[in-house]
Backbone as a ProteinNet text record, in pm:
[ID]
protein_1_A
[PRIMARY]
MGTTIELVLWGVDSSLADVVVTELRERADRWERIFSRFRPDSELCRVNHHRGAWVSTSSPFVSVLRVAIEGHSTTEGRFDPTLLDALERLGYDRSFEELHSRGGARFEADARPPFSDRELWEIEIDQDRGAVRLPTGLRVDLGGVAKGAFVDSVDDLVGEMPGAIVDAGGDLRAWGTPGAEDTWRVGVQHPGQLSLDIANLLLPAGESVAIATSSTRSRTWFADGSRQNHLLDPRDGRAVAWSTPSVTTVAATVAAAEIEAKSILVALARGERMPDTTACFVLVAHENGSYETVNPHATVA
[TERTIARY]
10824.3	10923.7	10979	10944.7	11000.8	10955.2	10833.1	10786.6	10635.2	10580.9	10436	10392.9	10285.6	10232.3	10105.2	10100.1	9985.2	9913.9	9781.8	9698.1	9601.6	9597	9501.1	9426.6	9292.7	9210.1	9117.3	9092.2	8995	8887.4	8764.8	8657	8607.1	8624.9	8572.7	8494.4	8395.7	8318.1	8392.8	8343.1	8413.9	8419.7	8317.5	8318.7	8430.6	8449.1	8557.8	8692.7	8700.4	8825.2	8861.8	8761	8787.9	8843.5	8790.4	8839.4	8985.6	9016.3	9153.7	9249.6	9208.6	9294.1	9324.2	9221.4	9240.3	9337.6	9320	9407.7	9549.2	9561.4	9694.3	9767.2	9695.4	9756.6	9801.5	9716.8	9753.7	9876.3	9883.5	9999.9	10126.2	10113.9	10229.3	10278.7	10185.8	10224.7	10296.4	10246.5	10311.8	10452.2	10467	10599.7	10696	10645.6	10728.9	10774.7	10685.5	10721.2	10821.5	10824.8	10917.4	11054.1	11056.4	11180	11244.8	11180	11239.6	11368.3	11472.4	11595.4	11596.5	11486.4	11477.1	11377	11323.9	11235.3	11305.6	11344.4	11417.1	11341.7	11206.7	11127.7	11100.6	11154.9	11131.8	11206.8	11160.1	11229	11371.1	11388.3	11522.6	11617.2	11573.4	11659.6	11687.4	11587.9	11610.7	11712.2	11699.4	11794.3	11935	11947.1	12078.4	12136.2	12051.3	12099.3	12147.2	12079	12111.7	12191.9	12273.8	12354.5	12441.9	12457.3	12527.2	12432.2	12302.5	12202.2	12083.4	12009.1	11888	11778.8	11709.9	11602.2	11478.5	11365	11240.2	11193.7	11153	11109	10983.1	10921.2	10801	10838.6	10739.2	10765.8	10805.9	10748.8	10799.2	10947	10993	11134.3	11222.4	11187.5	11266.3	11268.7	11151.1	11141.4	11226.4	11218.3	11294.3	11443.9	11483.4	11625.6	11679.1	11601.4	11643.8	11660.5	11564.4	11572.2	11696.7	11728	11845.3	11975	11984.8	12105.6	12121.2	12012.2	12018	12054.1	12002.1	12035.2	12182.9	12243.8	12388.8	12464.1	12418.7	12485.4	12466.2	12341.3	12313.3	12375	12403	12464.3	12614.4	12672.2	12815.8	12859.6	12773.5	12808.3	12779.7	12730.3	12702.2	12582.3	12488.4	12383	12425.4	12422.2	12473.9	12387.8	12322.5	12237	12311.2	12445.1	12520.9	12595.3	12543.2	12614.3	12560.6	12487.9	12429.4	12536.5	12642.6	12748.7	12806.3	12827.9	12884.6	12787.3	12657.7	12557.6	12560	12567.1	12566.6	12694.1	12807.9	12932.1	12928.8	12851.7	12837.9	12731.9	12667	12573.3	12428.1	12393	12251.8	12219.7	12218	12201.4	12069.1	11980	11845.9	11753.8	11624.3	11529.5	11565	11529.5	11569.7	11508.9	11384.3	11320.7	11398.6	11440.8	11515.9	11655.4	11711.7	11844.1	11843.1	11738.5	11729.3	11691.9	11604.9	11561.2	11676.1	11775.7	11890.4	11999.8	11983	12075.5	12215	12229.9	12363	12377.7	12494	12515.5	12660.5	12681	12818.7	12883	13012.5	13083.8	13212.5	13236.9	13359	13442.5	13548.3	13628	13708.6	13735.2	13819.7	13734.7	13635.7	13547.3	13626	13598.9	13665.2	13593.6	13657.7	13595.1	13467.5	13373.4	13253	13286.7	13186.8	13207.8	13235.9	13299.2	13332.6	13213.9	13218	13113.7	13105.2	13218.1	13216.7	13123.7	13131.8	13046.4	12900.2	12873	12735.2	12675.3	12752.8	12699.8	12693.5	12745.1	12731.7	12599.2	12518.8	12383.8	12305.7	12241.4	12166.1	12016.3	11938.7	11792.6	11730.6	11643.1	11567.2	11423	11390.2	11258.3	11147.1	11167.1	11062.2	11032.1	11135.3	11114.4	11085.8	11110.6	11096.8	11198	11324	11428.4	11550.8	11626.7	11743.9	11858.4	11981	12099.1	12204.9	12243.9	12351.1	12485.3	12591.9	12725.7	12753.3	12830.1	12865.2	12932.7	12881.1	12939.3	12874.8	12795.7	12734.2	12592.1	12558.2	12421.7	12371.7	12239.7	12181.2	12084.5	12066.2	11966.4	11893.4	11763.6	11687.5	11611	11612.5	11563.7	11482	11544.5	11474.2	11413.9	11484.3	11429.9	11306.5	11301.1	11181.1	11065.4	11093.9	10990	10935.2	11025	10979.4	10896.6	10940.3	10866.5	10729.9	10719.4	10589.3	10492.5	10536.5	10449.8	10411	10506.9	10475.3	10372.5	10379	10294.4	10146.4	10111.3	9970.3	9899.1	9964.7	9900.4	9770.9	9767.9	9646.9	9532.7	9564.4	9460.2	9403.5	9490.5	9447.1	9470.1	9532.6	9571.1	9456.1	9338.1	9222.9	9131.1	9168.3	9084.8	9103.4	9003.9	9015.3	9141.9	9181	9304	9351.2	9481.1	9533.7	9680.2	9720.7	9861.3	9890	10000.1	10053.2	10193.3	10216.5	10344.6	10397.3	10509.3	10573	10703.4	10695.4	10815	10892.4	10823.5	10889.8	10902	10878.8	10867	10722.3	10700.1	10564.7	10529.7	10405.2	10354.9	10213.2	10182.5	10049.9	9989.3	9857.8	9782.8	9666	9627.9	9509.5	9529.3	9426.8	9431.3	9386.2	9439.9	9398.9	9273.7	9159.9	9034.4	9022.1	8994.1	8976.8	9108.8	9217.2	9346.7	9404.5	9489.6	9555.2	9704.8	9747.4	9889.1	9904.4	10001.4	10040.9	10141.7	10123.2	10214.7	10275.6	10404.4	10471.1	10585.8	10581.2	10685.3	10812.7	10927.4	11058.6	11116	11148.6	11194.7	11324.8	11330.6	11451.1	11552.2	11672.3	11768.6	11824.1	11812.7	11863.1	11757.1	11629.2	11516.6	11408.1	11412.1	11333.3	11183.7	11139.1	10995.5	10944.7	11034.2	10997.5	11024.3	10961.3	10991.4	11085.8	11184.8	11278.3	11222.5	11132.8	11072.6	10948.2	10869.2	10754.4	10768.1	10750.3	10749.8	10608.8	10595.1	10465.9	10470.4	10395.4	10400.2	10264	10261.2	10132.6	10049.9	9922.5	9832.4	9785.4	9719.9	9668.1	9760.2	9879.9	9974.1	10038	10088.9	10150.6	10282	10301.7	10421.1	10489	10618.8	10693.4	10810.6	10822.4	10920.6	10988.2	11118	11190.1	11296.7	11330.2	11433.7	11533.9	11661.8	11766.7	11832.8	11849	11906.4	11982.4	12091.4	12168.1	12100.7	11996	11933.7	11820.4	11771.5	11648.2	11667.7	11776.6	11801.6	11945.2	11958.9	12092.8	12098.9	12219.6	12243.4	12388.5	12419.2	12556.4	12621	12743	12821.2	12967.2	13034	13174	13195.8	13096	13109.3	13087.1	13045.6	13023.1	12885.9	12832	12700.6	12712.4	12629.7	12624.8	12491.6	12485.5	12358.1	12353.7	12236	12213.9	12261.4	12315.5	12361	12512.4	12554.2	12695.1	12754.4	12882.4	12955.5	13005.7	12964.5	13006.3	13157.6	13231.9	13376.8	13445	13394.4	13461.1	13365	13234.3	13138.3	13117.7	13155.9	13140.3	13020.4	12961.7	12852	12902	12822	12860.9	12851.4	12916.6	12925.1	12786.9	12767.4	12641.8	12606.3	12705.8	12683.1	12642.9	12637.1	12601.1	12461.1	12439.4	12304.4	12205.1	12078.5	11975.5	11940.9	11890.4	11860.8	11719.7	11638.4	11502.4	11495.4	11439.1	11430.1	11287	11254.9	11128.9	11163.9	11104.2	11139.2	11014.5	11034.3	10922	10855	10932.8	10881.1	10946.2	10885.5	10944.6	11073.7	11075.5	11198.3	11313.2	11286.4	11390.1	11431.8	11334.9	11366.5	11454	11425.8	11507.6	11652.6	11670.6	11805.1	11880.4	11814.1	11880.6	11915.4	11826	11854.1	11975.8	11983.8	12098.9	12227.4	12220.8	12338.4	12393.4	12304	12347.1	12403.6	12338.3	12386.9	12527.7	12553.3	12687.6	12789.9	12753.3	12845.2	12877.2	12776.5	12799.4	12885.8	12863.2	12943.8	13090.4	13117.6	13255.7	13317.8	13237.5	13287.5	13290.9	13217.5	13214	13110.6	13118.4	13018.4	12886	12779.5	12649.4	12656	12626	12634.8	12518.7	12535.9	12424.4	12313.6	12189.7	12079	11961.5	11884.2	11761.5	11643.1	11662.9	11554.8	11518.2	11388.8	11346.5	11354.5	11382.7	11399.7	11481.3	11572.9	11654.3	11657.7	11636.1	11654.7	11756	11863.9	11968.3	11952.1	11922.9	11893.6	12006.9	12047.4	12157.9	12106	12185.4	12145	12123.6	12192.2	12179.1	12053.2	11970.5	11844.7	11850	11966.1	11975.8	11951.5	11919.1	11901.1	11924.2	11951.2	11960.5	11886.2	11846.7	11769.1	11839.4	11808	11863.5	11747.6	11752.9	11646.7	11510.3	11485.5	11367.1	11234.7	11191.3	11061.6	10950.4	10985.4	10887.1	10914.3	10810.1	10824.7	10849.6	10936.2	10968.1	10920.1	10849.1	10799.4	10849
9385.8	9491.2	9541.8	9472.9	9508.7	9643.5	9683.8	9814.5	9812.6	9919.2	9938	10028.8	9991.6	10072.5	10139.4	10269.7	10347.9	10410	10401.9	10461	10559.3	10681	10781.9	10833.2	10835.7	10879.6	10991.8	11085.3	11191.1	11181.9	11213.7	11229.6	11101.8	10985.5	10858.9	10790	10707.7	10638.1	10514.2	10455.9	10346	10220.8	10198.8	10078.6	10085.2	10202	10217.6	10209.7	10267.8	10261.2	10116.3	10034	9892.5	9821.2	9853.8	9793.2	9831.2	9959	10006.3	9939.8	9927.3	9862.8	9719.1	9647.2	9508.4	9499.1	9585	9582.4	9624.4	9719.9	9765.3	9652.4	9580.6	9469.5	9359.5	9328.1	9225.2	9266.6	9394.3	9440.4	9437	9472.7	9466.3	9322.6	9228.4	9087.3	9044.6	9091.6	9057	9116.3	9239.7	9304.8	9226.5	9177.1	9096.5	8968.9	8906.5	8782.7	8808.7	8931.5	8965.7	9006.8	9095.4	9165.6	9124.9	9040.9	9006.2	8925.7	8961.7	8882	8777.4	8769.6	8671.6	8560.2	8559.9	8452.4	8378.4	8253.6	8180.8	8170.6	8182.4	8169.8	8303.8	8414.5	8544.8	8554.7	8643.7	8664.2	8712.9	8801.1	8852.3	8739	8649.2	8538.1	8443.3	8422.1	8334.9	8395.8	8525.8	8593.5	8587.6	8614.3	8610.1	8469.5	8369.6	8230.8	8179.4	8222	8171.4	8273.6	8350.7	8449.8	8379.4	8446.9	8386.3	8322.6	8308	8248.2	8343	8328.5	8408.1	8356	8448.7	8413.4	8495	8427.8	8497.7	8575.1	8699.9	8785.6	8861.2	8924.3	9003.7	9142.8	9213.5	9349.7	9443.4	9431.3	9517.8	9496.3	9371.2	9345.3	9412	9392.4	9452.1	9603.9	9663	9808.1	9862.6	9800.5	9848.9	9828.7	9717.3	9695.3	9802.9	9837.6	9944.9	10076.8	10109.9	10234.5	10235.1	10119.8	10111.7	10130.6	10067.5	10082	10225.9	10287	10427.3	10517.7	10484.9	10564.1	10558.3	10444.4	10432	10527.7	10538.3	10625.4	10772.9	10813	10954.9	11005.8	10916.1	10958.5	10933.6	10902.7	10876.7	10765.9	10665.8	10548.2	10556	10670.8	10680	10592.2	10575	10475.9	10350.1	10237	10113.7	9994.9	9926.7	9812.4	9680.4	9682	9556.1	9532	9586.5	9579	9469.4	9373.6	9269.4	9189.1	9149.3	9073.9	9152.5	9282.8	9366.1	9377	9391.3	9397.6	9270.8	9157.6	9030.6	9013.5	9058.9	9047.9	9133.1	9243	9328	9276	9165	9102.3	9106.9	9186.3	9197.5	9084.5	8961.7	8844	8773.1	8837.1	8785.8	8904	8879.3	8989	9070.4	9197.3	9286.2	9241.9	9192.5	9145.1	9027.4	8934.7	8818.8	8858.7	8959	9008.1	9052.9	9126.7	9175.7	9065.1	8974.3	8869.1	8775.6	8763.3	8677.4	8750	8882.2	8956.7	8969.6	9021.8	9043.3	8980.5	8994	8945.4	8905.2	8821.9	8786.8	8903.9	8901.7	9015	8963.2	8997.8	8956.8	9080.8	9098.3	9220.6	9226.3	9110.6	9109.6	9112.8	9203.1	9212.5	9257.5	9191.8	9233	9355.2	9431.5	9551.1	9517.1	9612.8	9589.8	9567.8	9528.1	9504.6	9635.1	9622.2	9739.8	9781.7	9907	9954.4	9868.1	9817.3	9735.7	9615.6	9551.9	9436.4	9476.1	9593.9	9641.1	9658.7	9715.6	9740.9	9613.9	9503.8	9376.7	9306.5	9363.9	9310.4	9322.3	9213.8	9212	9203.5	9282.1	9283.8	9266.7	9167.3	9146.3	9187.8	9310.9	9366.8	9285.1	9241.8	9169.2	9035.3	8964.8	8833.2	8843.2	8959.7	8972.5	8886.2	8899.4	8813.9	8897.6	8847.6	8917.9	8818.1	8864.3	8781.7	8865.7	8819.9	8886.6	8825.9	8903.2	8845.3	8741.3	8640.7	8537	8599.9	8570	8622.2	8748.6	8818.1	8944.1	8920.2	8980.1	8975	9117	9134.4	9267	9266	9383.9	9406.7	9535.1	9524.3	9639.3	9711	9653.4	9711.9	9839.2	9951.4	10078.2	10127.5	10110	10160.3	10080.1	9951.3	9871.2	9919.3	9954.2	10007	10138.4	10225.2	10349.1	10324.4	10229.6	10197	10137.7	10064.5	10014.1	10129.6	10231.4	10346.4	10414.8	10429.7	10489	10405.5	10273.5	10184.4	10194.5	10248.5	10252.4	10373.5	10445	10557.9	10514.5	10393.1	10347.7	10319.5	10301.3	10276	10404.7	10504.3	10622.8	10754.2	10748.5	10871.6	10962.1	10905.3	10985.2	11019.5	10982.7	11011.5	11155.7	11212	11352.5	11381.8	11286.7	11304.9	11172.7	11147.3	11019.7	11033.1	10955.8	10941.9	10793.6	10747.4	10614.9	10635.2	10580.7	10597.5	10459.1	10420.3	10292	10319.2	10331.5	10352.8	10477.4	10586.4	10711.6	10737.1	10634.1	10654.1	10692.9	10818.9	10874.9	10942.9	10921.2	10993.7	11039.1	11160.5	11218.2	11258	11240.5	11276.2	11365.9	11459.2	11541.2	11640.1	11655.5	11753.5	11688.9	11736.5	11683.7	11753.6	11707.9	11769.6	11911.1	12005.4	12145.5	12221.4	12156.9	12224.5	12241.6	12341.7	12363.6	12334.1	12272.6	12243.5	12107.1	12029.8	11907.6	11944.6	11894.6	11921	11786.5	11768.8	11640.3	11659.8	11586.5	11598	11525.7	11582.4	11521.7	11481.6	11354.5	11302	11367.1	11398.8	11454.2	11340.5	11349.6	11239	11218.2	11318.7	11305.5	11264.2	11289.4	11252.9	11194.7	11063.4	10999.8	11010.5	11044	11059.5	11197.8	11286.4	11424	11454.1	11558.8	11610.8	11728.8	11732.5	11844.7	11961.9	11931.2	12034.1	11976.7	12063.4	12022.1	12079.9	11995.1	12041.6	12083.1	12200.5	12250.3	12251.3	12160.7	12140.7	12168.3	12230.1	12264.1	12140.4	12142.1	12031.9	12043.7	11938.1	11939.5	11876.9	11838.5	11770.4	11655.7	11556.8	11443.2	11486	11446.3	11481.3	11352.4	11337.7	11215.6	11251.9	11181.2	11214.6	11087	11095.2	10983.5	11039.4	10962.2	11000.7	10886.8	10920.6	10824.1	10867.8	10771.6	10802.2	10681.7	10707.1	10599	10548.1	10615.3	10578.8	10478.6	10455.7	10379.4	10228.2	10174.1	10030	10007.4	9975.5	9956.6	9825.5	9773.5	9652.6	9654.9	9572.5	9564.3	9436.5	9450.6	9335.9	9364.6	9265.4	9279.9	9400.2	9428.2	9534.4	9674.6	9689.2	9823	9832.1	9952.8	9974.6	9978.6	9900.7	9898.7	9956.7	9997.8	10040	9997.1	10007.4	9949.9	10039.1	10157.5	10249.3	10236.3	10183.9	10155.4	10250.1	10277.5	10354.5	10256.6	10271.5	10176.6	10170.5	10271.2	10268.7	10159.3	10128.1	10027.7	9925.2	9939.5	9843.5	9851.7	9963.3	9981.2	10070.7	10050.7	10136.8	10279.8	10376.9	10516.6	10551.2	10657.4	10695	10722.3	10676.9	10697.5	10846.2	10933.4	11077.2	11147.9	11076.3	11139.3	11198	11320.8	11379.6	11296.8	11302.4	11239.4	11331.9	11272.2	11347.3	11316	11418.9	11405.4	11475.9	11409.1	11467.2	11461.8	11556.8	11559.2	11549.8	11455.1	11432.6	11395	11364.8	11333.4	11202.3	11106	10977.4	10942.6	10850.1	10809.4	10730.9	10649	10575.4	10671.8	10778.9	10878.7	10949.4	10980.8	11045.5	10954.9	10823.7	10726.5	10730	10723	10720.5	10848.8	10963.5	11090.8	11106.8	11064.4	11077	10994.5	10871.5	10786.6	10844	10893.6	10950.1	11068.6	11158.2	11277.1	11237	11142	11098.3	11041	10958.8	10901.9	11012.6	11110.7	11221.7	11297.2	11323.6	11394.7	11312	11180.9	11093.9	11097.3	11117.2	11125.5	11261.9	11358.3	11493.5	11573.1	11526.3	11595	11706.5	11792.8	11897.7	11836.1	11914.1	11868.5	11838.1	11714.2	11680.6	11738.9	11748.1	11785.4	11681.9	11726.7	11635.7	11668.1	11566	11585.5	11613.5	11603.2	11630.4	11778.2	11805.7	11946.3	12010.7	11929.6	11984.1	11885.7	11939.4	11856.7	11922.9	11843.1	11890.9	11799.9	11859.5	11786.3	11817.4	11713.9	11732.1	11678.7	11757.5	11720.5	11679.9	11599	11546.4	11656.6	11771.5	11881.2	11964.9	11928.9	12000.5	12104.5	12127.5	12222.1	12150.3	12227.2	12170.2	12278.2	12233.7	12326.3	12267.1	12354.5	12310.5	12349.1	12273.9	12296.1	12287.8	12369.4	12370.7	12388.6	12504.3	12519.2	12522.5	12403.5	12388.4	12388.3	12361.2	12352.1	12459.9	12494.5	12580.8	12490.9	12535	12456.9	12534.3	12463	12525.1	12446.7
10868.3	10848.9	10981.4	11090.2	11219.5	11270	11236.3	11279.9	11292.1	11348	11355.7	11241.5	11174.1	11063.9	11111.5	11099.1	11145.6	11026.2	11026.9	10923.1	10987.5	10936.1	10981.3	10859.1	10867.9	10755.9	10800.1	10709.3	10730.3	10621.9	10659.6	10561.7	10499.6	10565.7	10514	10625.6	10586.6	10689.5	10737.6	10845.9	10911.1	10824.2	10741.5	10657.6	10554	10493.8	10398	10469	10588.4	10665.5	10694.9	10727.7	10755.7	10633.1	10515.7	10391.6	10368.2	10388.5	10366.6	10465.5	10591	10691.4	10650.8	10604.8	10563	10445.5	10346.4	10229.3	10265.9	10356.9	10399.9	10472.5	10557.9	10630.6	10533.6	10435.5	10337.9	10257.2	10222.6	10147	10231.7	10359.6	10449.3	10462.5	10472.1	10479	10351.5	10237.5	10110.7	10106.2	10149.5	10149.7	10236.8	10349.8	10439.6	10369.2	10295.1	10224.5	10112.5	10062.5	9954.1	10008.3	10110.5	10144.9	10277.3	10357.6	10487.2	10468.8	10540.9	10538	10648.4	10726.2	10834.3	10802.8	10679.7	10635.3	10521.2	10540.3	10435.7	10304.5	10309.2	10187.4	10119.5	10171.6	10108.8	9976.7	9889.8	9762.3	9784.4	9882.1	9910.3	9946.7	10033.3	10074.8	9958.9	9873.2	9757.5	9662.3	9637.9	9548.7	9607.7	9738	9802.3	9805.3	9826.1	9834.3	9699	9592.3	9459.1	9378.4	9445.9	9374.4	9270.8	9158.3	9045.6	8947	8986.4	8898.2	8886	8777.2	8758.2	8852	8920.8	9013.3	8977.1	8960	8930.7	9053.5	9032.2	9142.7	9102.4	9200	9175.3	9125.5	9074.1	9027.1	9140.9	9263.5	9370.5	9400.7	9395.6	9423.7	9318.2	9192	9084.3	9098	9126	9136.3	9250.1	9368.3	9484.3	9462.9	9402.8	9375.4	9281.2	9179.9	9087.6	9162.1	9247.5	9324.6	9412.3	9473.9	9561	9483.1	9366.4	9285.3	9237.6	9193.5	9150.8	9268.4	9388.3	9506.4	9539.9	9518.7	9540.2	9448.3	9325	9228.6	9263	9291.1	9314.6	9444.4	9538.6	9665.4	9668	9554.2	9543.5	9639.2	9655.4	9732.8	9881.6	9930.7	10074.6	10113.6	10021.6	10041.3	9967.1	10036	9975.8	10017.8	9923.4	9958.2	9970.2	9966.6	9966.9	10098.6	10208.4	10336.1	10427.7	10373.4	10457.3	10531	10462.6	10528.3	10645.4	10626.6	10732.3	10850	10821.8	10928.1	11012.6	10945.9	11018	11100.1	11047.6	11124.1	11250.1	11245	11362.9	11459.3	11423.8	11516.6	11478.3	11376.4	11336.4	11238.9	11293.6	11210.6	11236.2	11310.7	11335.3	11358.8	11369.2	11385.4	11509.5	11507.3	11616	11748.8	11745.2	11867.5	11925.8	11840.2	11886	11932.3	11867.1	11906.4	12051.3	12090	12227.1	12325.2	12282.5	12374.4	12411.9	12324	12353.3	12430.5	12444.9	12529.2	12474.6	12355.1	12299.4	12163.2	12104.8	11969.7	11951.9	11853.3	11818.6	11745	11733.1	11672.8	11611.2	11487.3	11420	11389.3	11464.4	11452.2	11323.4	11263	11143.5	11016.8	11014.5	10898.8	10776.1	10664.9	10541.6	10485.3	10397	10341.9	10264.2	10253.7	10174.3	10027.2	9951.2	9809.3	9735.5	9622.4	9542.6	9457.5	9411.4	9321.5	9196.9	9151.8	9030.7	9049.4	9164.6	9189.1	9198.9	9258.1	9266.3	9127.5	9037.4	8903.5	8818.4	8870.8	8800.7	8832.5	8922.1	8945.1	8814.4	8774.4	8649.2	8678.9	8606.6	8620.4	8483.3	8469.6	8346.6	8375.5	8336.1	8365.6	8301.5	8178	8105.3	8170.5	8212.9	8274.9	8424.8	8483	8627.3	8699.1	8660.2	8717	8752.2	8850.9	8902.1	8916	8887.9	8912.1	8982.4	9100.8	9174.6	9138	9143.2	9125.2	9233	9199.6	9297	9418.6	9537.1	9660.2	9712.8	9629.8	9671.7	9722.7	9836.9	9888.4	9911.6	9906.3	9923.9	10041.5	10099	10204.1	10166.8	10139.2	10090.8	10201.5	10322	10446	10438.3	10476.2	10488.2	10359.6	10247.9	10121.9	10081.3	10117.2	10090.4	10177.3	10302.5	10390.7	10336.1	10288.2	10227.4	10102.7	10020.6	9898.8	9931	10041.9	10084.5	10108	10182.3	10209.2	10078.5	9987.5	9857.1	9781.6	9797.9	9718.6	9752.5	9869.9	9908.6	9850.6	9762.7	9695.2	9627.3	9572.2	9504.5	9602	9731	9830.6	9889.9	9912.8	9988.1	9914.3	9796.8	9727.7	9688.7	9668.4	9628.6	9744.9	9864.4	9980.9	10025.6	10097.8	10140.7	10219.8	10304.9	10381.9	10437.2	10433.2	10482.3	10518.6	10620.2	10657	10673.9	10617.9	10648.1	10704	10822.9	10892.3	10928	10868.7	10898.5	10972	11101.9	11182.6	11147.6	11116.6	11082.3	10933	10851.1	10706.7	10680.6	10650.4	10653.7	10522.6	10481.4	10365	10392.9	10352.2	10373.7	10239.7	10230.3	10110.4	10149.6	10059.9	10085	10196.4	10281.8	10389.6	10520.9	10633.7	10764.6	10815.5	10770.3	10812.2	10759.7	10849.9	10809.6	10807.2	10842.3	10847	10706.7	10691.2	10562	10569.4	10680.1	10701.6	10767.9	10718.7	10787.8	10895.1	11016.2	11127	11167.7	11142.5	11164.8	11263.2	11373.2	11473.9	11433.8	11471.1	11448.3	11583	11599.1	11727.8	11773.4	11900.4	11961.6	11978.5	11920.1	11929.7	12068.8	12153.6	12289.6	12390.2	12357.2	12443.9	12354.7	12336.8	12232	12253.4	12373.6	12397.9	12359	12317.9	12284.5	12137.1	12086.8	11953.3	11966.3	11878.9	11879.1	11798.8	11704	11619.1	11552.7	11495	11415.1	11275.6	11174.4	11036.7	10999.9	10942.2	10895.4	10743.4	10682.5	10538.2	10477.5	10358.5	10297.5	10266	10305.3	10273.8	10129.6	10083.1	9947.5	9845.7	9888.8	9800.9	9878.3	9808.1	9874.9	9938.3	10062.9	10138.9	10183.5	10157.9	10192.1	10283	10395.8	10498.1	10548.7	10576.5	10639	10732.3	10834.6	10931	10946.8	10951.6	10984.3	11113.9	11206	11335.8	11389	11457.9	11519.5	11646.3	11692.3	11819.7	11805.3	11684.4	11668.7	11677.8	11625.8	11631.8	11677	11803.7	11859.5	11937	11951.1	12029.4	12075.4	12173.5	12222.7	12171.6	12122.6	12077.2	12108.7	12166.1	12202.5	12294	12379.6	12478	12425.8	12300.2	12245.9	12181.5	12177.1	12117.8	11965.1	11899.4	11753.6	11707.5	11580.5	11522.5	11376.8	11316	11183.3	11069.1	11099.8	10995.8	10981.2	10866.4	10844.2	10740.4	10756.5	10656	10550.3	10424.3	10320.9	10299	10344.6	10322.6	10402.8	10523.5	10607	10666.2	10640.7	10692.1	10842.1	10903.8	11047.8	11078.8	11196.2	11238.7	11256.8	11211	11229.3	11377.8	11418.8	11560.1	11617.9	11741.5	11813.3	11820.9	11828.5	11846.3	11717.9	11605.1	11477.3	11485	11438.9	11442.3	11360.1	11399.2	11317.7	11201	11093.9	10971.9	10927.1	10906.7	10854.7	10720.2	10620.3	10486.6	10435.3	10350.8	10277.1	10129.6	10058.9	9918.3	9838.7	9712.2	9625.3	9663.7	9713.3	9758.7	9891.2	9964.8	10091.4	10066.7	9960.9	9928.5	9902.1	9828	9801.5	9929.6	10016	10143.3	10229.7	10229.9	10302.8	10254.6	10125.1	10067.3	10099.8	10083.5	10109	10256.8	10346.4	10489.8	10528.9	10479.4	10511.7	10453.4	10330.5	10265.7	10343.9	10385.8	10459.6	10595.2	10663.7	10794.3	10784	10682.6	10665.1	10640.2	10557.8	10531.1	10659.7	10742.3	10868.1	10962.3	10964.9	11050.4	11010.8	10882.6	10833.8	10858.9	10902.5	10920.1	10791.3	10690	10560.7	10563	10465.6	10451.6	10407	10422	10375.7	10226	10185.1	10043.1	9964	9833.7	9747.8	9764.1	9760.4	9785.3	9694.2	9661.2	9583.8	9675.7	9808.2	9902.9	9898	9912	9909.1	10046.9	10150.4	10284.5	10366.7	10450.1	10539.5	10676.4	10781	10917.6	10985.5	11035.3	11106.8	11255	11335.3	11477.1	11563.8	11663.8	11752.3	11890.2	11958.4	12088.7	12191.4	12174.4	12271.4	12251.1	12152.5	12129.9	12020.2	11962	11851	11718.8	11617.3	11483.3	11379	11257.5	11145.5	11026	10934.5	10819.2	10688.7	10584.5	10451	10351.9	10246.3	10144.9	10211.5	10272.8	10358.7	10282	10235.3	10170.4	10274.5	10401.2	10508.8	10612.8	10687.9	10805	10925.7	11017.1	11135.2	11258.1	11346.3	11469.1	11589.9
[MASK]
+++++++++++++++++++++++++++++++++++++++++++++++++++++++++++++++++++++++++++++++++++++++++++++++++++++++++++++++++++++++++++++++++++++++++++++++++++++++++++++++++++++++++++++++++++++++++++++++++++++++++++++++++++++++++++++++++++++++++++++++++++++++++++++++++++++++++++++++++++++++++++++++++++++++++++++

């Protein structure tokens, strides 16, 4: 998934921790085999390659695809899982590590517009058979929402433990309590000084907490002499402005937090007002060190 996965446990012995680490690693490997767009044998690549035909898939693939399609609807199209062609035209056509090692990327300035909502809703899912059919010509990229769903999926491994955190590159979920503390303290990265936190979220322990952040600073590359990033506006398939504030959300699941963070970031990049959101908390962070919050479910320090 192109990221580091961190596991922190409280109140368990080392032997149990070792078992959880092993199972977490195996699940991460499985997720990679399902959702990677850089592995020709992944389910995602098979579905994209055989668009127009029914393709057998796993239950995680079907579940994440459903979440992505529903997210497109609830965000009025600001979150869009059909931007793979646009990403590749902007140069993100190989793994991020390889992109940097080759020192630049190709760039196609005459990109055609993204697919229409009509084509998105023509995606067919057969839940009983575990099969998916994309419209001819349409490809999907489940990227961030799949990473968020991965973190959500480990509830069966750590959900009953005294305290646990799983963090996959900023897609974070916490269960239980952090030792003797009664509050989760989660740092939010400063968009102008990436080694620092701009704020800390203080969230009540004892309940599951799901957090995600979207930022133009996290995955960038240069193509055709300009800085690109992985967050695209579905209206034109172009990368949103580098100066767009980062957005951190707290929601019922990490997948939902991912979708809401991206939706809000795109709206801000367009100069629109803060959109309606299902997130129970939003923090918008600016490069100058200021921030504002919406739906203050959390305390900020």
